[in-house]
mmCIF file of N, CA, C and O in Angstrom:
data_model
loop_
_atom_site.group_PDB
_atom_site.id
_atom_site.type_symbol
_atom_site.label_atom_id
_atom_site.label_comp_id
_atom_site.label_asym_id
_atom_site.label_seq_id
_atom_site.Cartn_x
_atom_site.Cartn_y
_atom_site.Cartn_z
ATOM 1 N N UNK P 1 0.778 -1.172 -0.040
ATOM 2 C CA UNK P 1 0.061 0.049 0.075
ATOM 3 C C UNK P 1 0.885 1.373 -0.004
ATOM 4 O O UNK P 1 1.658 1.506 0.766
ATOM 5 N N UNK P 2 0.656 2.044 -0.700
ATOM 6 C CA UNK P 2 1.367 3.445 -0.937
ATOM 7 C C UNK P 2 1.000 4.260 -0.023
ATOM 8 O O UNK P 2 -0.181 4.266 0.457
ATOM 9 N N UNK P 3 1.761 5.280 0.180
ATOM 10 C CA UNK P 3 1.356 6.277 1.383
ATOM 11 C C UNK P 3 0.516 7.359 0.875
ATOM 12 O O UNK P 3 0.482 7.654 -0.341
ATOM 13 N N UNK P 4 -0.523 7.604 1.725
ATOM 14 C CA UNK P 4 -1.419 8.716 1.325
ATOM 15 C C UNK P 4 -0.563 10.097 1.281
ATOM 16 O O UNK P 4 0.038 10.520 2.083
ATOM 17 N N UNK P 5 -1.301 10.992 0.343
ATOM 18 C CA UNK P 5 -0.599 12.353 0.562
ATOM 19 C C UNK P 5 -1.546 13.112 1.173
ATOM 20 O O UNK P 5 -2.821 13.258 0.994
ATOM 21 N N UNK P 6 -1.071 13.932 1.874
ATOM 22 C CA UNK P 6 -1.872 14.794 2.881
ATOM 23 C C UNK P 6 -2.730 15.699 2.286
ATOM 24 O O UNK P 6 -3.858 16.333 2.564
ATOM 25 N N UNK P 7 -2.213 16.347 0.985
ATOM 26 C CA UNK P 7 -3.074 17.298 0.283
ATOM 27 C C UNK P 7 -4.531 16.760 -0.242
ATOM 28 O O UNK P 7 -5.399 17.644 -0.179
ATOM 29 N N UNK P 8 -4.603 15.415 -0.471
ATOM 30 C CA UNK P 8 -5.818 14.964 -0.788
ATOM 31 C C UNK P 8 -6.693 14.686 0.361
ATOM 32 O O UNK P 8 -7.907 15.191 0.554
ATOM 33 N N UNK P 9 -5.981 14.520 1.613
ATOM 34 C CA UNK P 9 -7.035 14.389 2.881
ATOM 35 C C UNK P 9 -7.439 15.818 3.098
ATOM 36 O O UNK P 9 -8.661 16.218 3.483
ATOM 37 N N UNK P 10 -6.338 16.714 3.016
ATOM 38 C CA UNK P 10 -6.864 18.159 3.491
ATOM 39 C C UNK P 10 -8.316 18.331 2.437
ATOM 40 O O UNK P 10 -9.087 19.257 2.979
ATOM 41 N N UNK P 11 -7.870 18.486 1.137
ATOM 42 C CA UNK P 11 -9.107 18.646 0.183
ATOM 43 C C UNK P 11 -10.333 18.147 0.321
ATOM 44 O O UNK P 11 -11.650 18.628 0.278
ATOM 45 N N UNK P 12 -10.316 16.716 0.920
ATOM 46 C CA UNK P 12 -11.488 15.843 1.194
ATOM 47 C C UNK P 12 -12.009 16.779 2.673
ATOM 48 O O UNK P 12 -13.385 16.808 2.615
ATOM 49 N N UNK P 13 -11.302 17.131 3.548
ATOM 50 C CA UNK P 13 -11.797 17.780 4.700
ATOM 51 C C UNK P 13 -12.367 19.137 4.203
ATOM 52 O O UNK P 13 -13.497 19.438 4.826
ATOM 53 N N UNK P 14 -12.018 19.706 3.280
ATOM 54 C CA UNK P 14 -12.525 21.254 2.906
ATOM 55 C C UNK P 14 -13.813 20.898 2.291
ATOM 56 O O UNK P 14 -14.836 21.440 2.448
ATOM 57 N N UNK P 15 -13.879 19.551 1.275
ATOM 58 C CA UNK P 15 -15.151 19.413 0.786
ATOM 59 C C UNK P 15 -16.335 19.033 1.821
ATOM 60 O O UNK P 15 -17.225 19.147 1.567
ATOM 61 N N UNK P 16 -15.828 18.311 2.931
ATOM 62 C CA UNK P 16 -16.825 17.883 3.798
ATOM 63 C C UNK P 16 -17.588 19.332 4.481
ATOM 64 O O UNK P 16 -18.378 19.256 4.817
ATOM 65 N N UNK P 17 -16.512 20.080 4.820
ATOM 66 C CA UNK P 17 -17.014 21.469 5.374
ATOM 67 C C UNK P 17 -17.989 22.033 4.511
ATOM 68 O O UNK P 17 -19.056 22.651 4.632
ATOM 69 N N UNK P 18 -17.631 22.152 3.139
ATOM 70 C CA UNK P 18 -18.554 22.501 2.106
ATOM 71 C C UNK P 18 -19.704 22.321 2.067
ATOM 72 O O UNK P 18 -21.047 22.732 2.149
ATOM 73 N N UNK P 19 -19.977 20.846 2.212
ATOM 74 C CA UNK P 19 -21.210 20.158 2.035
ATOM 75 C C UNK P 19 -21.790 20.559 3.402
ATOM 76 O O UNK P 19 -23.274 20.512 3.429
ATOM 77 N N UNK P 20 -21.373 20.432 4.692
ATOM 78 C CA UNK P 20 -22.199 20.958 5.732
ATOM 79 C C UNK P 20 -22.599 22.405 5.526
ATOM 80 O O UNK P 20 -23.850 22.861 6.061
ATOM 81 N N UNK P 21 -21.910 23.049 5.001
ATOM 82 C CA UNK P 21 -22.516 24.717 4.723
ATOM 83 C C UNK P 21 -23.464 24.483 3.934
ATOM 84 O O UNK P 21 -24.186 25.174 4.112
ATOM 85 N N UNK P 22 -23.505 23.608 2.896
ATOM 86 C CA UNK P 22 -24.765 23.733 1.823
ATOM 87 C C UNK P 22 -26.002 23.396 2.666
ATOM 88 O O UNK P 22 -27.106 23.986 2.402
ATOM 89 N N UNK P 23 -25.825 22.304 3.656
ATOM 90 C CA UNK P 23 -26.833 22.110 4.439
ATOM 91 C C UNK P 23 -27.389 23.219 5.472
ATOM 92 O O UNK P 23 -28.280 23.164 5.848
ATOM 93 N N UNK P 24 -26.269 23.905 6.000
ATOM 94 C CA UNK P 24 -26.654 25.301 6.585
ATOM 95 C C UNK P 24 -27.121 26.215 6.103
ATOM 96 O O UNK P 24 -28.053 27.341 6.630
ATOM 97 N N UNK P 25 -27.400 26.328 4.661
ATOM 98 C CA UNK P 25 -27.787 27.541 4.166
ATOM 99 C C UNK P 25 -29.560 27.459 3.952
ATOM 100 O O UNK P 25 -29.850 26.393 3.673
ATOM 101 N N UNK P 26 -30.118 28.344 4.475
ATOM 102 C CA UNK P 26 -31.527 28.143 4.656
ATOM 103 C C UNK P 26 -32.298 28.228 3.406
ATOM 104 O O UNK P 26 -31.814 28.724 2.227
ATOM 105 N N UNK P 27 -33.233 27.358 3.268
ATOM 106 C CA UNK P 27 -33.954 27.217 1.949
ATOM 107 C C UNK P 27 -34.947 28.361 1.616
ATOM 108 O O UNK P 27 -34.960 28.676 0.349
ATOM 109 N N UNK P 28 -35.458 29.224 2.493
ATOM 110 C CA UNK P 28 -36.325 30.110 2.344
ATOM 111 C C UNK P 28 -35.528 31.500 2.442
ATOM 112 O O UNK P 28 -34.749 31.613 3.816
ATOM 113 N N UNK P 29 -35.442 32.594 1.886
ATOM 114 C CA UNK P 29 -34.880 33.734 1.871
ATOM 115 C C UNK P 29 -35.707 34.681 2.548
ATOM 116 O O UNK P 29 -36.638 34.800 2.203
ATOM 117 N N UNK P 30 -35.262 35.484 3.681
ATOM 118 C CA UNK P 30 -35.837 36.540 3.990
ATOM 119 C C UNK P 30 -35.563 37.994 3.361
ATOM 120 O O UNK P 30 -36.580 38.645 3.535
ATOM 121 N N UNK P 31 -34.639 38.108 2.938
ATOM 122 C CA UNK P 31 -34.362 39.385 1.973
ATOM 123 C C UNK P 31 -33.246 39.141 0.911
ATOM 124 O O UNK P 31 -33.047 38.122 0.872
ATOM 125 N N UNK P 32 -33.238 40.241 0.227
ATOM 126 C CA UNK P 32 -32.417 40.162 -1.004
ATOM 127 C C UNK P 32 -30.965 39.666 -0.789
ATOM 128 O O UNK P 32 -30.610 38.935 -1.497
ATOM 129 N N UNK P 33 -30.275 40.340 0.333
ATOM 130 C CA UNK P 33 -28.945 39.937 0.310
ATOM 131 C C UNK P 33 -28.841 38.464 0.716
ATOM 132 O O UNK P 33 -27.884 37.614 0.377
ATOM 133 N N UNK P 34 -29.862 37.734 1.745
ATOM 134 C CA UNK P 34 -29.593 36.534 1.900
ATOM 135 C C UNK P 34 -29.974 35.642 0.611
ATOM 136 O O UNK P 34 -29.380 34.723 0.532
ATOM 137 N N UNK P 35 -30.806 36.164 -0.303
ATOM 138 C CA UNK P 35 -31.034 35.346 -1.581
ATOM 139 C C UNK P 35 -30.030 35.217 -2.299
ATOM 140 O O UNK P 35 -29.540 34.298 -2.988
ATOM 141 N N UNK P 36 -29.292 36.509 -2.496
ATOM 142 C CA UNK P 36 -27.935 36.567 -3.379
ATOM 143 C C UNK P 36 -26.807 35.744 -2.722
ATOM 144 O O UNK P 36 -26.103 35.180 -3.492
ATOM 145 N N UNK P 37 -26.746 35.750 -1.336
ATOM 146 C CA UNK P 37 -25.519 34.993 -0.825
ATOM 147 C C UNK P 37 -25.915 33.458 -1.232
ATOM 148 O O UNK P 37 -25.071 32.722 -1.315
ATOM 149 N N UNK P 38 -27.324 33.060 -0.770
ATOM 150 C CA UNK P 38 -27.551 31.506 -1.271
ATOM 151 C C UNK P 38 -27.364 31.287 -2.632
ATOM 152 O O UNK P 38 -26.814 30.303 -3.028
ATOM 153 N N UNK P 39 -27.765 32.324 -3.511
ATOM 154 C CA UNK P 39 -27.517 32.039 -5.068
ATOM 155 C C UNK P 39 -26.109 31.766 -5.579
ATOM 156 O O UNK P 39 -25.746 31.171 -6.570
ATOM 157 N N UNK P 40 -25.249 32.741 -4.853
ATOM 158 C CA UNK P 40 -23.979 32.431 -5.391
ATOM 159 C C UNK P 40 -23.143 31.166 -4.535
ATOM 160 O O UNK P 40 -22.309 30.692 -5.139
ATOM 161 N N UNK P 41 -23.333 31.132 -3.227
ATOM 162 C CA UNK P 41 -22.881 30.219 -2.728
ATOM 163 C C UNK P 41 -23.255 28.638 -2.833
ATOM 164 O O UNK P 41 -22.205 27.648 -3.065
ATOM 165 N N UNK P 42 -24.368 28.265 -2.901
ATOM 166 C CA UNK P 42 -24.695 27.058 -3.302
ATOM 167 C C UNK P 42 -24.124 26.388 -4.549
ATOM 168 O O UNK P 42 -23.692 25.293 -4.188
ATOM 169 N N UNK P 43 -23.922 26.854 -5.445
ATOM 170 C CA UNK P 43 -23.297 26.232 -6.674
ATOM 171 C C UNK P 43 -21.706 26.149 -6.563
ATOM 172 O O UNK P 43 -21.262 25.068 -6.706
ATOM 173 N N UNK P 44 -21.096 27.052 -5.848
ATOM 174 C CA UNK P 44 -19.815 27.069 -5.483
ATOM 175 C C UNK P 44 -19.596 25.710 -4.237
ATOM 176 O O UNK P 44 -18.724 24.812 -4.507
ATOM 177 N N UNK P 45 -20.505 25.808 -3.428
ATOM 178 C CA UNK P 45 -20.430 24.655 -2.334
ATOM 179 C C UNK P 45 -20.723 23.301 -2.843
ATOM 180 O O UNK P 45 -20.112 22.269 -2.506
ATOM 181 N N UNK P 46 -21.556 23.101 -3.721
ATOM 182 C CA UNK P 46 -22.444 22.008 -4.361
ATOM 183 C C UNK P 46 -21.143 21.284 -5.291
ATOM 184 O O UNK P 46 -20.902 20.109 -5.414
ATOM 185 N N UNK P 47 -20.029 22.000 -5.839
ATOM 186 C CA UNK P 47 -19.191 21.776 -6.596
ATOM 187 C C UNK P 47 -18.225 20.608 -5.660
ATOM 188 O O UNK P 47 -17.530 19.809 -6.397
ATOM 189 N N UNK P 48 -18.304 20.872 -4.703
ATOM 190 C CA UNK P 48 -17.321 20.112 -3.586
ATOM 191 C C UNK P 48 -17.861 18.739 -3.387
ATOM 192 O O UNK P 48 -17.119 17.637 -2.826
ATOM 193 N N UNK P 49 -19.273 18.286 -3.657
ATOM 194 C CA UNK P 49 -19.893 17.075 -3.513
ATOM 195 C C UNK P 49 -19.106 15.921 -4.562
ATOM 196 O O UNK P 49 -18.819 14.809 -4.059
ATOM 197 N N UNK P 50 -18.890 16.375 -5.696
ATOM 198 C CA UNK P 50 -18.221 15.660 -6.650
ATOM 199 C C UNK P 50 -16.785 15.522 -6.438
ATOM 200 O O UNK P 50 -16.288 14.345 -6.590
ATOM 201 N N UNK P 51 -16.003 16.460 -5.896
ATOM 202 C CA UNK P 51 -14.684 16.240 -5.413
ATOM 203 C C UNK P 51 -14.762 15.134 -4.096
ATOM 204 O O UNK P 51 -13.600 14.426 -4.442
ATOM 205 N N UNK P 52 -15.771 15.403 -3.320
ATOM 206 C CA UNK P 52 -15.640 14.629 -2.170
ATOM 207 C C UNK P 52 -15.715 12.898 -2.556
ATOM 208 O O UNK P 52 -15.199 12.371 -2.227
ATOM 209 N N UNK P 53 -16.648 12.762 -3.511
ATOM 210 C CA UNK P 53 -16.862 11.504 -3.952
ATOM 211 C C UNK P 53 -15.639 11.118 -4.708
ATOM 212 O O UNK P 53 -15.430 9.673 -4.753
ATOM 213 N N UNK P 54 -15.049 11.783 -5.575
ATOM 214 C CA UNK P 54 -14.047 11.359 -6.221
ATOM 215 C C UNK P 54 -12.739 10.919 -5.476
ATOM 216 O O UNK P 54 -11.948 9.959 -5.547
ATOM 217 N N UNK P 55 -12.437 11.687 -4.410
ATOM 218 C CA UNK P 55 -11.239 11.489 -3.431
ATOM 219 C C UNK P 55 -11.643 10.131 -2.497
ATOM 220 O O UNK P 55 -10.944 9.386 -2.174
ATOM 221 N N UNK P 56 -12.927 10.089 -2.115
ATOM 222 C CA UNK P 56 -13.228 8.969 -1.557
ATOM 223 C C UNK P 56 -12.921 7.688 -2.253
ATOM 224 O O UNK P 56 -12.364 6.613 -2.101
ATOM 225 N N UNK P 57 -13.347 7.635 -3.655
ATOM 226 C CA UNK P 57 -12.984 6.489 -4.583
ATOM 227 C C UNK P 57 -11.613 6.337 -4.598
ATOM 228 O O UNK P 57 -11.152 5.204 -4.686
ATOM 229 N N UNK P 58 -10.817 7.469 -4.683
ATOM 230 C CA UNK P 58 -9.498 7.397 -4.827
ATOM 231 C C UNK P 58 -8.753 6.699 -3.586
ATOM 232 O O UNK P 58 -8.201 5.824 -3.888
ATOM 233 N N UNK P 59 -9.051 6.987 -2.378
ATOM 234 C CA UNK P 59 -8.666 6.443 -1.060
ATOM 235 C C UNK P 59 -9.131 4.865 -1.199
ATOM 236 O O UNK P 59 -8.681 3.936 -0.612
ATOM 237 N N UNK P 60 -10.234 4.504 -1.691
ATOM 238 C CA UNK P 60 -10.854 3.229 -1.560
ATOM 239 C C UNK P 60 -10.033 2.514 -2.470
ATOM 240 O O UNK P 60 -9.532 1.500 -2.415
ATOM 241 N N UNK P 61 -9.859 2.960 -3.735
ATOM 242 C CA UNK P 61 -9.084 2.093 -4.577
ATOM 243 C C UNK P 61 -7.540 2.013 -4.197
ATOM 244 O O UNK P 61 -6.939 0.865 -4.470
ATOM 245 N N UNK P 62 -6.947 2.986 -3.551
ATOM 246 C CA UNK P 62 -5.699 2.937 -3.031
ATOM 247 C C UNK P 62 -5.505 1.873 -1.923
ATOM 248 O O UNK P 62 -4.666 1.035 -1.747
ATOM 249 N N UNK P 63 -6.522 1.512 -1.153
ATOM 250 C CA UNK P 63 -6.575 0.466 0.019
ATOM 251 C C UNK P 63 -7.054 -0.822 -0.245
ATOM 252 O O UNK P 63 -7.204 -1.711 0.336
ATOM 253 N N UNK P 64 -7.304 -1.113 -1.872
ATOM 254 C CA UNK P 64 -8.005 -2.344 -2.377
ATOM 255 C C UNK P 64 -6.857 -3.239 -2.455
ATOM 256 O O UNK P 64 -5.803 -3.091 -2.565
ATOM 257 N N UNK P 65 -7.373 -4.633 -1.829
ATOM 258 C CA UNK P 65 -6.391 -5.612 -2.025
ATOM 259 C C UNK P 65 -6.611 -6.383 -3.110
ATOM 260 O O UNK P 65 -5.681 -7.387 -3.284
ATOM 261 N N UNK P 66 -7.743 -6.468 -3.732
ATOM 262 C CA UNK P 66 -7.473 -7.048 -4.915
ATOM 263 C C UNK P 66 -8.886 -8.353 -4.791
ATOM 264 O O UNK P 66 -9.295 -9.051 -5.916
ATOM 265 N N UNK P 67 -8.896 -8.960 -3.496
ATOM 266 C CA UNK P 67 -9.628 -9.783 -3.384
ATOM 267 C C UNK P 67 -11.178 -9.248 -3.066
ATOM 268 O O UNK P 67 -11.344 -8.552 -1.855
ATOM 269 N N UNK P 68 -12.019 -9.545 -3.598
ATOM 270 C CA UNK P 68 -13.370 -9.031 -3.578
ATOM 271 C C UNK P 68 -14.133 -9.559 -2.338
ATOM 272 O O UNK P 68 -14.917 -8.633 -1.678
ATOM 273 N N UNK P 69 -14.012 -10.438 -1.939
ATOM 274 C CA UNK P 69 -14.574 -11.078 -0.818
ATOM 275 C C UNK P 69 -14.331 -10.285 0.467
ATOM 276 O O UNK P 69 -14.946 -9.999 1.462
ATOM 277 N N UNK P 70 -12.833 -10.097 0.441
ATOM 278 C CA UNK P 70 -12.213 -9.398 1.651
ATOM 279 C C UNK P 70 -12.551 -7.914 1.529
ATOM 280 O O UNK P 70 -13.161 -7.450 2.772
ATOM 281 N N UNK P 71 -13.033 -7.275 0.522
ATOM 282 C CA UNK P 71 -13.328 -5.820 0.143
ATOM 283 C C UNK P 71 -14.831 -5.751 0.854
ATOM 284 O O UNK P 71 -15.101 -5.048 1.630
ATOM 285 N N UNK P 72 -15.777 -6.641 0.603
ATOM 286 C CA UNK P 72 -16.844 -6.705 1.079
ATOM 287 C C UNK P 72 -17.073 -6.753 2.500
ATOM 288 O O UNK P 72 -17.981 -6.646 3.352
ATOM 289 N N UNK P 73 -16.302 -7.793 2.694
ATOM 290 C CA UNK P 73 -16.176 -8.404 4.305
ATOM 291 C C UNK P 73 -15.846 -7.176 5.238
ATOM 292 O O UNK P 73 -16.530 -6.996 6.464
ATOM 293 N N UNK P 74 -14.869 -6.282 4.655
ATOM 294 C CA UNK P 74 -14.477 -5.360 5.291
ATOM 295 C C UNK P 74 -15.650 -4.229 5.397
ATOM 296 O O UNK P 74 -15.776 -3.596 6.634
ATOM 297 N N UNK P 75 -15.997 -4.058 4.378
ATOM 298 C CA UNK P 75 -17.468 -3.015 4.303
ATOM 299 C C UNK P 75 -18.670 -3.223 5.321
ATOM 300 O O UNK P 75 -19.371 -2.617 5.790
ATOM 301 N N UNK P 76 -18.723 -4.616 5.206
ATOM 302 C CA UNK P 76 -19.925 -5.111 6.210
ATOM 303 C C UNK P 76 -19.623 -4.592 7.550
ATOM 304 O O UNK P 76 -20.433 -4.334 8.437
ATOM 305 N N UNK P 77 -18.352 -5.071 7.983
ATOM 306 C CA UNK P 77 -17.834 -4.741 9.449
ATOM 307 C C UNK P 77 -17.877 -3.140 9.569
ATOM 308 O O UNK P 77 -18.351 -2.870 10.677
ATOM 309 N N UNK P 78 -17.683 -2.445 8.727
ATOM 310 C CA UNK P 78 -17.485 -1.005 8.908
ATOM 311 C C UNK P 78 -18.750 -0.063 8.511
ATOM 312 O O UNK P 78 -19.028 1.020 9.348
ATOM 313 N N UNK P 79 -19.499 -0.752 8.111
ATOM 314 C CA UNK P 79 -20.721 0.117 7.465
ATOM 315 C C UNK P 79 -21.969 -0.572 7.916
ATOM 316 O O UNK P 79 -22.806 0.019 8.535
ATOM 317 N N UNK P 80 -22.276 -1.896 7.519
ATOM 318 C CA UNK P 80 -23.470 -2.470 7.922
ATOM 319 C C UNK P 80 -24.074 -2.614 9.136
ATOM 320 O O UNK P 80 -24.756 -2.587 9.711
ATOM 321 N N UNK P 81 -22.918 -3.242 9.970
ATOM 322 C CA UNK P 81 -23.146 -3.698 11.293
ATOM 323 C C UNK P 81 -23.359 -2.241 12.285
ATOM 324 O O UNK P 81 -24.412 -2.383 12.901
ATOM 325 N N UNK P 82 -22.459 -1.252 12.165
ATOM 326 C CA UNK P 82 -22.889 0.072 12.935
ATOM 327 C C UNK P 82 -24.307 0.473 12.606
ATOM 328 O O UNK P 82 -25.155 1.147 13.200
ATOM 329 N N UNK P 83 -24.835 0.441 11.010
ATOM 330 C CA UNK P 83 -25.946 0.914 10.696
ATOM 331 C C UNK P 83 -26.967 0.115 11.209
ATOM 332 O O UNK P 83 -27.952 0.762 11.821
ATOM 333 N N UNK P 84 -27.059 -1.262 11.221
ATOM 334 C CA UNK P 84 -28.111 -1.917 12.014
ATOM 335 C C UNK P 84 -28.058 -1.699 13.556
ATOM 336 O O UNK P 84 -29.187 -1.809 13.965
ATOM 337 N N UNK P 85 -27.250 -1.477 14.026
ATOM 338 C CA UNK P 85 -27.142 -1.310 15.258
ATOM 339 C C UNK P 85 -27.484 0.242 15.810
ATOM 340 O O UNK P 85 -28.526 0.294 16.556
ATOM 341 N N UNK P 86 -27.216 1.135 15.119
ATOM 342 C CA UNK P 86 -27.696 2.553 15.297
ATOM 343 C C UNK P 86 -29.259 2.748 15.167
ATOM 344 O O UNK P 86 -30.046 3.237 15.518
ATOM 345 N N UNK P 87 -29.637 2.180 13.662
ATOM 346 C CA UNK P 87 -31.161 2.065 13.475
ATOM 347 C C UNK P 87 -31.953 1.483 14.483
ATOM 348 O O UNK P 87 -32.922 2.054 14.533
ATOM 349 N N UNK P 88 -31.519 0.316 15.100
ATOM 350 C CA UNK P 88 -32.239 -0.396 16.122
ATOM 351 C C UNK P 88 -32.367 0.649 17.376
ATOM 352 O O UNK P 88 -33.458 0.582 17.979
ATOM 353 N N UNK P 89 -31.261 1.088 17.673
ATOM 354 C CA UNK P 89 -31.413 2.101 18.759
ATOM 355 C C UNK P 89 -32.333 3.391 18.497
ATOM 356 O O UNK P 89 -33.031 3.856 19.598
ATOM 357 N N UNK P 90 -31.942 3.759 17.178
ATOM 358 C CA UNK P 90 -33.151 5.153 16.981
ATOM 359 C C UNK P 90 -34.672 4.829 17.085
ATOM 360 O O UNK P 90 -35.173 5.565 17.285
ATOM 361 N N UNK P 91 -34.730 3.644 16.574
ATOM 362 C CA UNK P 91 -36.269 3.047 16.438
ATOM 363 C C UNK P 91 -36.755 2.933 17.800
ATOM 364 O O UNK P 91 -37.943 3.412 18.342
ATOM 365 N N UNK P 92 -36.025 2.467 18.944
ATOM 366 C CA UNK P 92 -36.326 2.452 20.217
ATOM 367 C C UNK P 92 -36.585 3.766 20.905
ATOM 368 O O UNK P 92 -37.526 3.883 21.352
ATOM 369 N N UNK P 93 -35.618 4.593 20.629
ATOM 370 C CA UNK P 93 -35.810 5.873 21.151
ATOM 371 C C UNK P 93 -36.898 6.625 20.472
ATOM 372 O O UNK P 93 -37.614 7.330 21.021
ATOM 373 N N UNK P 94 -37.159 6.614 19.219
ATOM 374 C CA UNK P 94 -38.463 7.024 18.600
ATOM 375 C C UNK P 94 -39.592 6.245 18.950
ATOM 376 O O UNK P 94 -40.748 7.089 19.401
ATOM 377 N N UNK P 95 -39.451 5.208 19.234
ATOM 378 C CA UNK P 95 -40.912 4.673 19.935
ATOM 379 C C UNK P 95 -41.149 5.162 21.344
ATOM 380 O O UNK P 95 -42.053 5.583 21.845
ATOM 381 N N UNK P 96 -40.056 5.330 21.985
ATOM 382 C CA UNK P 96 -40.477 6.025 23.434
ATOM 383 C C UNK P 96 -40.736 7.334 23.258
ATOM 384 O O UNK P 96 -41.810 7.834 24.290
ATOM 385 N N UNK P 97 -40.287 8.113 22.503
ATOM 386 C CA UNK P 97 -40.640 9.635 22.406
ATOM 387 C C UNK P 97 -42.375 9.712 21.724
ATOM 388 O O UNK P 97 -42.782 10.344 22.315
ATOM 389 N N UNK P 98 -42.345 8.780 20.774
ATOM 390 C CA UNK P 98 -43.912 8.799 20.293
ATOM 391 C C UNK P 98 -44.607 8.338 21.359
ATOM 392 O O UNK P 98 -45.840 8.923 21.379
ATOM 393 N N UNK P 99 -44.613 7.354 21.994
ATOM 394 C CA UNK P 99 -45.315 6.816 23.120
ATOM 395 C C UNK P 99 -45.500 7.905 24.335
ATOM 396 O O UNK P 99 -46.593 8.050 24.661
ATOM 397 N N UNK P 100 -44.287 8.580 24.441
ATOM 398 C CA UNK P 100 -44.687 9.675 25.650
ATOM 399 C C UNK P 100 -45.439 10.989 25.070
ATOM 400 O O UNK P 100 -46.142 11.496 25.720
ATOM 401 N N UNK P 101 -45.414 11.115 23.724
ATOM 402 C CA UNK P 101 -46.253 12.338 23.304
ATOM 403 C C UNK P 101 -47.734 11.686 23.309
ATOM 404 O O UNK P 101 -48.687 12.466 23.457
ATOM 405 N N UNK P 102 -47.765 10.557 23.147
ATOM 406 C CA UNK P 102 -49.264 9.976 23.055
ATOM 407 C C UNK P 102 -49.774 9.911 24.265
ATOM 408 O O UNK P 102 -51.077 10.436 24.516
ATOM 409 N N UNK P 103 -49.026 9.693 25.325
ATOM 410 C CA UNK P 103 -49.485 9.684 26.766
ATOM 411 C C UNK P 103 -49.846 10.901 27.149
ATOM 412 O O UNK P 103 -50.724 11.346 27.743
ATOM 413 N N UNK P 104 -48.739 11.999 26.902
ATOM 414 C CA UNK P 104 -49.108 13.417 27.187
ATOM 415 C C UNK P 104 -50.446 14.106 26.696
ATOM 416 O O UNK P 104 -51.220 14.660 27.292
ATOM 417 N N UNK P 105 -50.637 13.822 25.212
ATOM 418 C CA UNK P 105 -51.804 14.144 24.400
ATOM 419 C C UNK P 105 -53.232 13.468 25.245
ATOM 420 O O UNK P 105 -54.116 14.206 25.206
ATOM 421 N N UNK P 106 -52.982 12.310 25.572
ATOM 422 C CA UNK P 106 -54.046 11.626 26.215
ATOM 423 C C UNK P 106 -54.654 12.036 27.424
ATOM 424 O O UNK P 106 -55.583 12.378 27.916
ATOM 425 N N UNK P 107 -53.453 12.762 28.258
ATOM 426 C CA UNK P 107 -53.721 13.195 29.635
ATOM 427 C C UNK P 107 -54.371 14.779 29.472
ATOM 428 O O UNK P 107 -55.176 14.982 30.193
ATOM 429 N N UNK P 108 -53.658 15.382 28.659
ATOM 430 C CA UNK P 108 -54.274 16.750 28.478
ATOM 431 C C UNK P 108 -55.883 16.750 27.555
ATOM 432 O O UNK P 108 -56.646 17.516 28.118
ATOM 433 N N UNK P 109 -56.062 15.749 27.057
ATOM 434 C CA UNK P 109 -57.473 15.695 26.372
ATOM 435 C C UNK P 109 -58.357 15.409 27.607
ATOM 436 O O UNK P 109 -59.638 15.561 27.644
ATOM 437 N N UNK P 110 -58.124 14.548 28.569
ATOM 438 C CA UNK P 110 -59.131 14.246 29.775
ATOM 439 C C UNK P 110 -59.318 15.179 30.644
ATOM 440 O O UNK P 110 -60.449 15.242 31.261
ATOM 441 N N UNK P 111 -58.297 16.039 30.929
ATOM 442 C CA UNK P 111 -58.372 17.501 31.545
ATOM 443 C C UNK P 111 -59.398 18.378 31.083
ATOM 444 O O UNK P 111 -59.991 19.044 31.697
ATOM 445 N N UNK P 112 -59.531 18.356 29.823
ATOM 446 C CA UNK P 112 -60.419 19.355 29.023
ATOM 447 C C UNK P 112 -61.978 19.106 29.290
ATOM 448 O O UNK P 112 -62.757 18.932 29.454
#
């Protein structure tokens, strides 16, 4: 495996920040200045999405072993298992919140 170049890691970090900034720009403008800011910044920041994907692919190809079964086994450990664990946790917490709201609404209806 060859050594990673720091400039690509830095560019990928900048791309991540740009993607976060795109999500932070409000969808609805309050005034003309905000609209112009969004109209200028969004295309610039969205261009980093492609850069992020290309650099991720570069790093993925650099770390490739050549064995496709090893590649997918590693991805299952890194992506699928945490995804299943977190989705189960979030489902349980959403159920608790939903049931809590349902009980609260039921109590307030009885008092009326």
